[in-house]
PDB file of C-alpha atoms and ligand atoms in Angstrom:
ATOM      1  CA  UNK A1096      38.701 -32.720  69.829  1.00  0.00           C
ATOM      2  CA  UNK A1097      41.243 -30.139  71.025  1.00  0.00           C
ATOM      3  CA  UNK A1098      40.354 -26.481  70.514  1.00  0.00           C
ATOM      4  CA  UNK A1099      43.438 -24.483  69.499  1.00  0.00           C
ATOM      5  CA  UNK A1100      43.984 -20.740  69.139  1.00  0.00           C
ATOM      6  CA  UNK A1101      47.076 -19.619  67.240  1.00  0.00           C
ATOM      7  CA  UNK A1102      47.984 -15.944  67.622  1.00  0.00           C
ATOM      8  CA  UNK A1103      49.756 -14.902  64.388  1.00  0.00           C
ATOM      9  CA  UNK A1104      49.106 -15.582  60.688  1.00  0.00           C
ATOM     10  CA  UNK A1105      52.702 -15.378  59.429  1.00  0.00           C
ATOM     11  CA  UNK A1106      54.637 -18.409  58.199  1.00  0.00           C
ATOM     12  CA  UNK A1107      55.135 -19.657  61.784  1.00  0.00           C
ATOM     13  CA  UNK A1108      51.453 -19.608  62.801  1.00  0.00           C
ATOM     14  CA  UNK A1109      50.203 -21.049  59.513  1.00  0.00           C
ATOM     15  CA  UNK A1110      52.927 -23.733  59.312  1.00  0.00           C
ATOM     16  CA  UNK A1111      51.971 -24.873  62.825  1.00  0.00           C
ATOM     17  CA  UNK A1112      48.282 -24.971  61.822  1.00  0.00           C
ATOM     18  CA  UNK A1113      49.172 -27.102  58.786  1.00  0.00           C
ATOM     19  CA  UNK A1114      50.896 -29.710  60.988  1.00  0.00           C
ATOM     20  CA  UNK A1115      48.139 -30.123  63.619  1.00  0.00           C
ATOM     21  CA  UNK A1116      45.842 -33.180  63.525  1.00  0.00           C
ATOM     22  CA  UNK A1117      42.988 -32.627  61.065  1.00  0.00           C
ATOM     23  CA  UNK A1118      40.303 -33.170  63.725  1.00  0.00           C
ATOM     24  CA  UNK A1119      41.501 -30.227  65.868  1.00  0.00           C
ATOM     25  CA  UNK A1120      39.319 -27.108  65.948  1.00  0.00           C
ATOM     26  CA  UNK A1121      41.844 -24.392  64.987  1.00  0.00           C
ATOM     27  CA  UNK A1122      41.382 -20.608  64.899  1.00  0.00           C
ATOM     28  CA  UNK A1123      44.170 -18.255  63.800  1.00  0.00           C
ATOM     29  CA  UNK A1124      43.833 -14.770  65.311  1.00  0.00           C
ATOM     30  CA  UNK A1125      45.995 -12.001  63.836  1.00  0.00           C
ATOM     31  CA  UNK A1126      46.387  -8.304  63.150  1.00  0.00           C
ATOM     32  CA  UNK A1127      47.930  -8.980  59.698  1.00  0.00           C
ATOM     33  CA  UNK A1128      46.575 -11.720  57.434  1.00  0.00           C
ATOM     34  CA  UNK A1129      47.872 -12.977  54.027  1.00  0.00           C
ATOM     35  CA  UNK A1130      46.326 -10.982  51.187  1.00  0.00           C
ATOM     36  CA  UNK A1131      46.396  -7.692  53.144  1.00  0.00           C
ATOM     37  CA  UNK A1132      47.925  -4.597  51.489  1.00  0.00           C
ATOM     38  CA  UNK A1133      51.718  -4.243  51.977  1.00  0.00           C
ATOM     39  CA  UNK A1134      52.693  -3.534  55.581  1.00  0.00           C
ATOM     40  CA  UNK A1135      55.962  -3.535  57.506  1.00  0.00           C
ATOM     41  CA  UNK A1136      54.089  -4.583  60.670  1.00  0.00           C
ATOM     42  CA  UNK A1137      55.037  -8.213  59.998  1.00  0.00           C
ATOM     43  CA  UNK A1138      57.959 -10.063  58.407  1.00  0.00           C
ATOM     44  CA  UNK A1139      56.640 -12.982  56.366  1.00  0.00           C
ATOM     45  CA  UNK A1140      55.617 -11.212  53.119  1.00  0.00           C
ATOM     46  CA  UNK A1141      59.076  -9.595  52.922  1.00  0.00           C
ATOM     47  CA  UNK A1142      61.244 -12.731  53.109  1.00  0.00           C
ATOM     48  CA  UNK A1143      63.492 -13.793  50.182  1.00  0.00           C
ATOM     49  CA  UNK A1144      62.566 -16.591  50.671  1.00  0.00           C
ATOM     50  CA  UNK A1145      65.022 -19.456  50.455  1.00  0.00           C
ATOM     51  CA  UNK A1146      66.390 -22.347  52.494  1.00  0.00           C
ATOM     52  CA  UNK A1147      69.921 -21.848  53.801  1.00  0.00           C
ATOM     53  CA  UNK A1148      71.615 -23.852  56.571  1.00  0.00           C
ATOM     54  CA  UNK A1149      72.098 -21.605  59.610  1.00  0.00           C
ATOM     55  CA  UNK A1150      75.568 -21.214  61.161  1.00  0.00           C
ATOM     56  CA  UNK A1151      76.186 -22.505  64.691  1.00  0.00           C
ATOM     57  CA  UNK A1152      73.200 -24.881  64.713  1.00  0.00           C
ATOM     58  CA  UNK A1153      73.181 -27.615  67.353  1.00  0.00           C
ATOM     59  CA  UNK A1154      72.198 -31.189  66.487  1.00  0.00           C
ATOM     60  CA  UNK A1155      68.502 -30.648  67.215  1.00  0.00           C
ATOM     61  CA  UNK A1156      68.395 -27.447  65.138  1.00  0.00           C
ATOM     62  CA  UNK A1157      70.190 -29.178  62.261  1.00  0.00           C
ATOM     63  CA  UNK A1158      67.577 -31.942  62.255  1.00  0.00           C
ATOM     64  CA  UNK A1159      64.740 -29.384  62.304  1.00  0.00           C
ATOM     65  CA  UNK A1160      66.258 -27.558  59.332  1.00  0.00           C
ATOM     66  CA  UNK A1161      66.792 -30.714  57.275  1.00  0.00           C
ATOM     67  CA  UNK A1162      63.301 -32.067  58.087  1.00  0.00           C
ATOM     68  CA  UNK A1163      61.843 -28.734  56.945  1.00  0.00           C
ATOM     69  CA  UNK A1164      64.017 -28.716  53.832  1.00  0.00           C
ATOM     70  CA  UNK A1165      62.589 -32.049  52.622  1.00  0.00           C
ATOM     71  CA  UNK A1166      59.010 -30.845  53.223  1.00  0.00           C
ATOM     72  CA  UNK A1167      59.711 -27.816  50.993  1.00  0.00           C
ATOM     73  CA  UNK A1168      61.502 -30.010  48.440  1.00  0.00           C
ATOM     74  CA  UNK A1169      58.471 -32.283  48.051  1.00  0.00           C
ATOM     75  CA  UNK A1170      56.058 -29.319  47.999  1.00  0.00           C
ATOM     76  CA  UNK A1171      57.941 -27.899  44.998  1.00  0.00           C
ATOM     77  CA  UNK A1172      57.099 -31.081  43.070  1.00  0.00           C
ATOM     78  CA  UNK A1173      53.556 -31.686  44.330  1.00  0.00           C
ATOM     79  CA  UNK A1174      52.255 -28.075  44.374  1.00  0.00           C
ATOM     80  CA  UNK A1175      54.107 -25.750  41.959  1.00  0.00           C
ATOM     81  CA  UNK A1176      51.130 -23.328  42.137  1.00  0.00           C
ATOM     82  CA  UNK A1177      52.300 -22.574  45.710  1.00  0.00           C
ATOM     83  CA  UNK A1178      55.316 -20.808  44.058  1.00  0.00           C
ATOM     84  CA  UNK A1179      57.827 -23.176  45.739  1.00  0.00           C
ATOM     85  CA  UNK A1180      60.599 -24.248  43.328  1.00  0.00           C
ATOM     86  CA  UNK A1181      63.781 -26.308  43.473  1.00  0.00           C
ATOM     87  CA  UNK A1182      66.732 -24.135  42.467  1.00  0.00           C
ATOM     88  CA  UNK A1183      70.529 -24.193  42.152  1.00  0.00           C
ATOM     89  CA  UNK A1184      72.209 -22.405  45.037  1.00  0.00           C
ATOM     90  CA  UNK A1185      75.721 -20.981  45.229  1.00  0.00           C
ATOM     91  CA  UNK A1186      76.631 -20.505  48.876  1.00  0.00           C
ATOM     92  CA  UNK A1187      79.913 -18.638  49.498  1.00  0.00           C
ATOM     93  CA  UNK A1188      81.299 -18.370  53.020  1.00  0.00           C
ATOM     94  CA  UNK A1189      84.461 -16.319  53.575  1.00  0.00           C
ATOM     95  CA  UNK A1190      87.101 -17.752  55.932  1.00  0.00           C
ATOM     96  CA  UNK A1191      85.388 -21.132  56.052  1.00  0.00           C
ATOM     97  CA  UNK A1192      86.026 -24.635  54.797  1.00  0.00           C
ATOM     98  CA  UNK A1193      84.086 -27.841  54.193  1.00  0.00           C
ATOM     99  CA  UNK A1194      84.695 -29.290  57.681  1.00  0.00           C
ATOM    100  CA  UNK A1195      82.964 -26.292  59.297  1.00  0.00           C
ATOM    101  CA  UNK A1196      79.759 -26.735  57.268  1.00  0.00           C
ATOM    102  CA  UNK A1197      77.263 -28.978  59.104  1.00  0.00           C
ATOM    103  CA  UNK A1198      75.047 -29.484  56.000  1.00  0.00           C
ATOM    104  CA  UNK A1199      77.922 -30.625  53.743  1.00  0.00           C
ATOM    105  CA  UNK A1200      76.836 -33.524  51.526  1.00  0.00           C
ATOM    106  CA  UNK A1201      73.319 -33.453  53.053  1.00  0.00           C
ATOM    107  CA  UNK A1202      71.605 -31.432  50.311  1.00  0.00           C
ATOM    108  CA  UNK A1203      70.951 -32.541  46.705  1.00  0.00           C
ATOM    109  CA  UNK A1204      73.821 -32.197  44.172  1.00  0.00           C
ATOM    110  CA  UNK A1205      76.155 -30.867  46.880  1.00  0.00           C
ATOM    111  CA  UNK A1206      79.683 -30.012  45.697  1.00  0.00           C
ATOM    112  CA  UNK A1207      82.491 -27.603  46.505  1.00  0.00           C
ATOM    113  CA  UNK A1208      82.849 -24.879  43.858  1.00  0.00           C
ATOM    114  CA  UNK A1209      86.126 -24.663  41.957  1.00  0.00           C
ATOM    115  CA  UNK A1210      88.368 -21.581  42.243  1.00  0.00           C
ATOM    116  CA  UNK A1211      87.449 -20.381  38.743  1.00  0.00           C
ATOM    117  CA  UNK A1212      83.730 -20.324  39.678  1.00  0.00           C
ATOM    118  CA  UNK A1213      84.396 -17.941  42.580  1.00  0.00           C
ATOM    119  CA  UNK A1214      85.053 -14.168  42.581  1.00  0.00           C
ATOM    120  CA  UNK A1215      88.804 -13.415  42.810  1.00  0.00           C
ATOM    121  CA  UNK A1216      88.586 -12.360  46.479  1.00  0.00           C
ATOM    122  CA  UNK A1217      86.548 -15.409  47.621  1.00  0.00           C
ATOM    123  CA  UNK A1218      88.163 -18.596  48.898  1.00  0.00           C
ATOM    124  CA  UNK A1219      85.327 -21.043  49.575  1.00  0.00           C
ATOM    125  CA  UNK A1220      81.918 -21.752  48.056  1.00  0.00           C
ATOM    126  CA  UNK A1221      79.459 -24.619  47.709  1.00  0.00           C
ATOM    127  CA  UNK A1222      76.870 -25.433  45.090  1.00  0.00           C
ATOM    128  CA  UNK A1223      73.763 -27.500  45.831  1.00  0.00           C
ATOM    129  CA  UNK A1224      70.025 -27.571  45.200  1.00  0.00           C
ATOM    130  CA  UNK A1225      67.834 -25.529  47.533  1.00  0.00           C
ATOM    131  CA  UNK A1226      64.305 -24.142  47.347  1.00  0.00           C
ATOM    132  CA  UNK A1227      62.870 -20.685  46.706  1.00  0.00           C
ATOM    133  CA  UNK A1228      59.343 -19.307  47.021  1.00  0.00           C
ATOM    134  CA  UNK A1229      57.469 -16.032  46.537  1.00  0.00           C
ATOM    135  CA  UNK A1230      56.090 -15.208  50.003  1.00  0.00           C
ATOM    136  CA  UNK A1231      52.978 -13.157  49.026  1.00  0.00           C
ATOM    137  CA  UNK A1232      51.920 -16.001  46.692  1.00  0.00           C
ATOM    138  CA  UNK A1233      52.837 -18.801  49.083  1.00  0.00           C
ATOM    139  CA  UNK A1234      51.148 -17.245  52.141  1.00  0.00           C
ATOM    140  CA  UNK A1235      47.821 -16.794  50.285  1.00  0.00           C
ATOM    141  CA  UNK A1236      48.060 -20.339  48.900  1.00  0.00           C
ATOM    142  CA  UNK A1237      48.620 -21.770  52.385  1.00  0.00           C
ATOM    143  CA  UNK A1238      45.816 -19.664  53.890  1.00  0.00           C
ATOM    144  CA  UNK A1239      43.378 -20.992  51.254  1.00  0.00           C
ATOM    145  CA  UNK A1240      44.469 -24.579  51.954  1.00  0.00           C
ATOM    146  CA  UNK A1241      44.008 -24.108  55.692  1.00  0.00           C
ATOM    147  CA  UNK A1242      40.552 -22.558  55.256  1.00  0.00           C
ATOM    148  CA  UNK A1243      39.550 -25.448  52.989  1.00  0.00           C
ATOM    149  CA  UNK A1244      40.537 -27.864  55.768  1.00  0.00           C
ATOM    150  CA  UNK A1245      38.428 -26.001  58.358  1.00  0.00           C
ATOM    151  CA  UNK A1246      40.925 -23.584  59.957  1.00  0.00           C
ATOM    152  CA  UNK A1247      39.238 -20.249  60.791  1.00  0.00           C
ATOM    153  CA  UNK A1248      40.928 -16.820  60.553  1.00  0.00           C
ATOM    154  CA  UNK A1249      39.902 -13.935  62.798  1.00  0.00           C
ATOM    155  CA  UNK A1250      41.326 -10.410  62.523  1.00  0.00           C
ATOM    156  CA  UNK A1251      42.091  -8.934  65.902  1.00  0.00           C
ATOM    157  CA  UNK A1252      44.918  -7.040  67.628  1.00  0.00           C
ATOM    158  CA  UNK A1253      45.618  -7.868  71.266  1.00  0.00           C
ATOM    159  CA  UNK A1254      47.916  -6.304  73.848  1.00  0.00           C
ATOM    160  CA  UNK A1255      48.256  -9.480  75.906  1.00  0.00           C
ATOM    161  CA  UNK A1256      47.686 -13.229  75.593  1.00  0.00           C
ATOM    162  CA  UNK A1257      45.201 -12.952  78.484  1.00  0.00           C
ATOM    163  CA  UNK A1258      42.830 -11.054  76.170  1.00  0.00           C
ATOM    164  CA  UNK A1259      42.316 -14.322  74.269  1.00  0.00           C
ATOM    165  CA  UNK A1260      40.950 -16.233  77.273  1.00  0.00           C
ATOM    166  CA  UNK A1261      37.366 -15.834  76.036  1.00  0.00           C
ATOM    167  CA  UNK A1262      38.198 -17.962  72.947  1.00  0.00           C
ATOM    168  CA  UNK A1263      37.635 -21.091  75.075  1.00  0.00           C
ATOM    169  CA  UNK A1264      40.701 -22.955  73.764  1.00  0.00           C
ATOM    170  CA  UNK A1265      42.531 -25.909  75.315  1.00  0.00           C
ATOM    171  CA  UNK A1266      45.805 -24.796  73.726  1.00  0.00           C
ATOM    172  CA  UNK A1267      47.056 -21.282  72.909  1.00  0.00           C
ATOM    173  CA  UNK A1268      50.064 -20.894  70.591  1.00  0.00           C
ATOM    174  CA  UNK A1269      51.944 -17.608  70.448  1.00  0.00           C
ATOM    175  CA  UNK A1270      53.299 -17.180  66.878  1.00  0.00           C
ATOM    176  CA  UNK A1271      53.537 -13.400  66.802  1.00  0.00           C
ATOM    177  CA  UNK A1272      57.057 -12.946  65.378  1.00  0.00           C
ATOM    178  CA  UNK A1273      58.514 -10.073  67.406  1.00  0.00           C
ATOM    179  CA  UNK A1274      55.217  -9.866  69.355  1.00  0.00           C
ATOM    180  CA  UNK A1275      56.558 -11.573  72.529  1.00  0.00           C
ATOM    181  CA  UNK A1276      58.716  -8.516  73.112  1.00  0.00           C
ATOM    182  CA  UNK A1277      55.613  -6.314  73.356  1.00  0.00           C
ATOM    183  CA  UNK A1278      52.738  -8.486  74.665  1.00  0.00           C
ATOM    184  CA  UNK A1279      52.267  -7.150  78.202  1.00  0.00           C
ATOM    185  CA  UNK A1280      52.092 -10.594  79.836  1.00  0.00           C
ATOM    186  CA  UNK A1281      55.144 -11.954  77.953  1.00  0.00           C
ATOM    187  CA  UNK A1282      57.684  -9.077  77.587  1.00  0.00           C
ATOM    188  CA  UNK A1283      60.486 -11.347  76.335  1.00  0.00           C
ATOM    189  CA  UNK A1284      63.497  -9.071  75.838  1.00  0.00           C
ATOM    190  CA  UNK A1285      65.521 -11.923  74.291  1.00  0.00           C
ATOM    191  CA  UNK A1286      63.394 -11.420  71.162  1.00  0.00           C
ATOM    192  CA  UNK A1287      65.097  -8.843  68.966  1.00  0.00           C
ATOM    193  CA  UNK A1288      64.093  -7.089  65.742  1.00  0.00           C
ATOM    194  CA  UNK A1289      66.403  -7.474  62.741  1.00  0.00           C
ATOM    195  CA  UNK A1290      65.725  -4.898  60.028  1.00  0.00           C
ATOM    196  CA  UNK A1291      66.130  -6.047  56.414  1.00  0.00           C
ATOM    197  CA  UNK A1292      66.042  -3.953  53.247  1.00  0.00           C
ATOM    198  CA  UNK A1293      65.945  -5.490  49.793  1.00  0.00           C
ATOM    199  CA  UNK A1294      65.651  -4.328  46.189  1.00  0.00           C
ATOM    200  CA  UNK A1295      63.308  -6.140  43.797  1.00  0.00           C
ATOM    201  CA  UNK A1296      64.432  -6.107  40.141  1.00  0.00           C
ATOM    202  CA  UNK A1297      63.293  -7.670  36.899  1.00  0.00           C
ATOM    203  CA  UNK A1298      65.915 -10.183  35.770  1.00  0.00           C
ATOM    204  CA  UNK A1299      66.363 -13.577  34.148  1.00  0.00           C
ATOM    205  CA  UNK A1300      68.769 -14.662  36.900  1.00  0.00           C
ATOM    206  CA  UNK A1301      67.550 -18.128  37.877  1.00  0.00           C
ATOM    207  CA  UNK A1302      69.781 -19.157  40.794  1.00  0.00           C
ATOM    208  CA  UNK A1303      70.342 -18.302  44.409  1.00  0.00           C
ATOM    209  CA  UNK A1304      73.662 -16.624  45.151  1.00  0.00           C
ATOM    210  CA  UNK A1305      74.590 -15.817  48.736  1.00  0.00           C
ATOM    211  CA  UNK A1306      77.890 -14.619  50.181  1.00  0.00           C
ATOM    212  CA  UNK A1307      78.441 -14.563  53.920  1.00  0.00           C
ATOM    213  CA  UNK A1308      81.522 -13.040  55.518  1.00  0.00           C
ATOM    214  CA  UNK A1309      82.550  -9.483  56.315  1.00  0.00           C
ATOM    215  CA  UNK A1310      79.453  -8.437  54.354  1.00  0.00           C
ATOM    216  CA  UNK A1311      76.227 -10.338  53.741  1.00  0.00           C
ATOM    217  CA  UNK A1312      75.019 -10.113  50.143  1.00  0.00           C
ATOM    218  CA  UNK A1313      72.557 -12.082  48.057  1.00  0.00           C
ATOM    219  CA  UNK A1314      70.710 -12.325  44.747  1.00  0.00           C
ATOM    220  CA  UNK A1315      67.661 -14.597  44.807  1.00  0.00           C
ATOM    221  CA  UNK A1316      66.246 -15.369  41.355  1.00  0.00           C
ATOM    222  CA  UNK A1317      62.512 -15.975  41.732  1.00  0.00           C
ATOM    223  CA  UNK A1318      60.375 -18.086  39.393  1.00  0.00           C
ATOM    224  CA  UNK A1319      58.356 -15.034  38.244  1.00  0.00           C
ATOM    225  CA  UNK A1320      61.239 -13.274  36.420  1.00  0.00           C
ATOM    226  CA  UNK A1321      62.228 -11.078  39.351  1.00  0.00           C
ATOM    227  CA  UNK A1322      65.267 -11.146  41.616  1.00  0.00           C
ATOM    228  CA  UNK A1323      65.579  -9.993  45.211  1.00  0.00           C
ATOM    229  CA  UNK A1324      68.880  -8.241  45.978  1.00  0.00           C
ATOM    230  CA  UNK A1325      70.112  -7.925  49.548  1.00  0.00           C
ATOM    231  CA  UNK A1326      71.011  -8.247  52.221  1.00  0.00           C
ATOM    232  CA  UNK A1327      70.883  -5.735  54.925  1.00  0.00           C
ATOM    233  CA  UNK A1328      70.678  -7.036  58.510  1.00  0.00           C
ATOM    234  CA  UNK A1329      70.395  -4.317  61.153  1.00  0.00           C
ATOM    235  CA  UNK A1330      70.044  -5.797  64.613  1.00  0.00           C
ATOM    236  CA  UNK A1331      67.714  -3.929  66.963  1.00  0.00           C
ATOM    237  CA  UNK A1332      66.527  -1.448  64.311  1.00  0.00           C
ATOM    238  CA  UNK A1333      62.785  -0.717  64.057  1.00  0.00           C
ATOM    239  CA  UNK A1334      63.078   1.889  61.279  1.00  0.00           C
ATOM    240  CA  UNK A1335      60.442   1.126  58.619  1.00  0.00           C
ATOM    241  CA  UNK A1336      61.164   3.683  55.888  1.00  0.00           C
ATOM    242  CA  UNK A1337      63.488   2.955  52.954  1.00  0.00           C
ATOM    243  CA  UNK A1338      67.098   4.097  53.411  1.00  0.00           C
ATOM    244  CA  UNK A1339      68.089   5.463  49.957  1.00  0.00           C
ATOM    245  CA  UNK A1340      71.815   5.128  50.628  1.00  0.00           C
ATOM    246  CA  UNK A1341      71.407   1.438  51.486  1.00  0.00           C
ATOM    247  CA  UNK A1342      69.196   0.931  48.442  1.00  0.00           C
ATOM    248  CA  UNK A1343      71.948   2.281  46.209  1.00  0.00           C
ATOM    249  CA  UNK A1344      74.586   0.142  48.018  1.00  0.00           C
ATOM    250  CA  UNK A1345      72.517  -3.013  47.536  1.00  0.00           C
ATOM    251  CA  UNK A1346      71.749  -2.325  43.861  1.00  0.00           C
ATOM    252  CA  UNK A1347      75.363  -1.610  42.932  1.00  0.00           C
ATOM    253  CA  UNK A1348      77.227  -4.045  45.206  1.00  0.00           C
ATOM    254  CA  UNK A1349      80.155  -5.340  43.099  1.00  0.00           C
ATOM    255  CA  UNK A1350      79.833  -8.876  44.461  1.00  0.00           C
ATOM    256  CA  UNK A1351      76.107  -9.100  43.670  1.00  0.00           C
ATOM    257  CA  UNK A1352      76.621  -7.582  40.229  1.00  0.00           C
ATOM    258  CA  UNK A1353      79.462 -10.045  39.609  1.00  0.00           C
ATOM    259  CA  UNK A1354      77.091 -12.908  40.351  1.00  0.00           C
ATOM    260  CA  UNK A1355      74.380 -11.796  37.954  1.00  0.00           C
ATOM    261  CA  UNK A1356      76.672 -10.219  35.437  1.00  0.00           C
ATOM    262  CA  UNK A1357      75.426  -8.944  32.073  1.00  0.00           C
ATOM    263  CA  UNK A1358      71.758  -9.252  32.987  1.00  0.00           C
ATOM    264  CA  UNK A1359      69.532  -6.249  32.467  1.00  0.00           C
ATOM    265  CA  UNK A1360      68.110  -5.134  35.811  1.00  0.00           C
ATOM    266  CA  UNK A1361      65.088  -2.870  36.021  1.00  0.00           C
ATOM    267  CA  UNK A1362      64.214  -1.795  39.550  1.00  0.00           C
ATOM    268  CA  UNK A1363      60.554  -2.305  40.371  1.00  0.00           C
TER     269      UNK A1363
HETATM  270  C1  FAD B1862      64.283  -8.988  53.935  1.00  0.00           C
HETATM  271  C2  FAD B1862      64.046 -10.317  54.627  1.00  0.00           C
HETATM  272  C3  FAD B1862      64.441 -11.487  54.000  1.00  0.00           C
HETATM  273  C4  FAD B1862      64.244 -12.719  54.638  1.00  0.00           C
HETATM  274  N1  FAD B1862      64.602 -13.856  53.971  1.00  0.00           N
HETATM  275  C5  FAD B1862      64.371 -15.061  54.543  1.00  0.00           C
HETATM  276  C6  FAD B1862      64.686 -16.263  53.842  1.00  0.00           C
HETATM  277  O1  FAD B1862      65.164 -16.236  52.703  1.00  0.00           O
HETATM  278  N2  FAD B1862      64.447 -17.449  54.459  1.00  0.00           N
HETATM  279  C7  FAD B1862      63.908 -17.504  55.717  1.00  0.00           C
HETATM  280  O2  FAD B1862      63.701 -18.612  56.239  1.00  0.00           O
HETATM  281  N3  FAD B1862      63.596 -16.370  56.401  1.00  0.00           N
HETATM  282  C8  FAD B1862      63.811 -15.162  55.849  1.00  0.00           C
HETATM  283  N4  FAD B1862      63.496 -14.020  56.533  1.00  0.00           N
HETATM  284  C9  FAD B1862      62.974 -14.144  57.903  1.00  0.00           C
HETATM  285  C10 FAD B1862      61.480 -14.471  57.876  1.00  0.00           C
HETATM  286  O3  FAD B1862      60.805 -13.520  57.071  1.00  0.00           O
HETATM  287  C11 FAD B1862      60.905 -14.424  59.302  1.00  0.00           C
HETATM  288  O4  FAD B1862      61.690 -15.217  60.174  1.00  0.00           O
HETATM  289  C12 FAD B1862      59.491 -14.987  59.311  1.00  0.00           C
HETATM  290  O5  FAD B1862      58.691 -14.367  58.316  1.00  0.00           O
HETATM  291  C13 FAD B1862      58.850 -14.781  60.673  1.00  0.00           C
HETATM  292  O6  FAD B1862      57.543 -15.272  60.564  1.00  0.00           O
HETATM  293  P1  FAD B1862      56.565 -15.230  61.784  1.00  0.00           P
HETATM  294  O7  FAD B1862      55.306 -15.884  61.351  1.00  0.00           O
HETATM  295  O8  FAD B1862      57.245 -15.775  62.993  1.00  0.00           O
HETATM  296  O9  FAD B1862      56.328 -13.664  62.092  1.00  0.00           O
HETATM  297  P2  FAD B1862      55.565 -12.557  61.209  1.00  0.00           P
HETATM  298  O10 FAD B1862      55.617 -12.835  59.766  1.00  0.00           O
HETATM  299  O11 FAD B1862      56.085 -11.236  61.678  1.00  0.00           O
HETATM  300  O12 FAD B1862      54.037 -12.712  61.634  1.00  0.00           O
HETATM  301  C14 FAD B1862      53.579 -12.319  62.908  1.00  0.00           C
HETATM  302  C15 FAD B1862      52.076 -12.527  62.957  1.00  0.00           C
HETATM  303  O13 FAD B1862      51.629 -12.222  64.288  1.00  0.00           O
HETATM  304  C16 FAD B1862      50.642 -11.180  64.233  1.00  0.00           C
HETATM  305  N5  FAD B1862      50.741 -10.358  65.442  1.00  0.00           N
HETATM  306  C17 FAD B1862      51.869  -9.863  66.014  1.00  0.00           C
HETATM  307  N6  FAD B1862      51.561  -9.183  67.140  1.00  0.00           N
HETATM  308  C18 FAD B1862      50.205  -9.250  67.261  1.00  0.00           C
HETATM  309  C19 FAD B1862      49.276  -8.738  68.214  1.00  0.00           C
HETATM  310  N7  FAD B1862      49.674  -8.021  69.273  1.00  0.00           N
HETATM  311  N8  FAD B1862      47.951  -8.989  68.021  1.00  0.00           N
HETATM  312  C20 FAD B1862      47.532  -9.718  66.952  1.00  0.00           C
HETATM  313  N9  FAD B1862      48.368 -10.229  66.025  1.00  0.00           N
HETATM  314  C21 FAD B1862      49.681  -9.994  66.183  1.00  0.00           C
HETATM  315  C22 FAD B1862      50.973 -10.403  62.963  1.00  0.00           C
HETATM  316  O14 FAD B1862      49.858  -9.643  62.542  1.00  0.00           O
HETATM  317  C23 FAD B1862      51.305 -11.576  62.026  1.00  0.00           C
HETATM  318  O15 FAD B1862      50.120 -12.181  61.573  1.00  0.00           O
HETATM  319  C24 FAD B1862      63.660 -12.776  55.928  1.00  0.00           C
HETATM  320  C25 FAD B1862      63.241 -11.594  56.545  1.00  0.00           C
HETATM  321  C26 FAD B1862      63.419 -10.383  55.901  1.00  0.00           C
HETATM  322  C27 FAD B1862      62.917  -9.113  56.582  1.00  0.00           C
END
């Protein structure tokens, strides 16, 4: 029986643990663990979180994304208590067309949106079914499932992978998010932080609406009567406090407001 240590209890570390053979002896070691109070030290609790095909994916990456999509799709049906739901998605990409979209016709109910469904300044959009989940709920659900199947969690902060040698594992998996940049025996400078800032509002909006182009904006209607508005992407930024100017930009963005028009929003 292989003994495995996974460093990191975010979605990456826990998803890996969930896919390992059931007879493996798995321990997840992490500084931040699902259920902890809010912290910007890790990314997973802050995600939207939805499935969206990534631009510029090669064939292998496309297959990985579609394989993952169908796992989420089935989870929405088999385990709704995990917070995963199937949802209608409107995916607008400026200066694009159907031929450039690798996931065209590969997702449920895929169709090109008509001109009158799009904002006046948009030229191309697609509608299909995607999935959405509420990360704080999903991460705790997955942690409980893993513990029930024998996976152990251990809280610990390390400065290097070498510090874990005493765990006696056959396999060590590094799933530390941006950690590889800072672990002293990895120091991978290809790993880069991307700062996000979102606004959570109460709303009956029940779709996903994303527009990619000159700006990147989204409204993600969650199954608990809230909507996440975004999306700020600041490459290389490690600032953790809220930028009030950005918050106001996100909450009043004309394209986001156009998408969820006439709905009462109460910032929470
Ligand atoms: C606003 C926002 C919206 C997003 N929306 C989406 C979305 O809709 N869909 C999507 O797919 N993605 C989305 N993302 C991206 C997604 O959140 C991240 O890609 C994902 O959460 C990364 O998960 P991870 O497990 O790799 O890292 P993390 O969640 O950062 O977890 C890292 C783990 O490693 C541990 N760790 C790190 N260093 C150490 C150390 N030295 N010692 C011990 N433990 C350590 C941490 O404590 C933690 O447990 C979004 C991100 C943001 C910020």
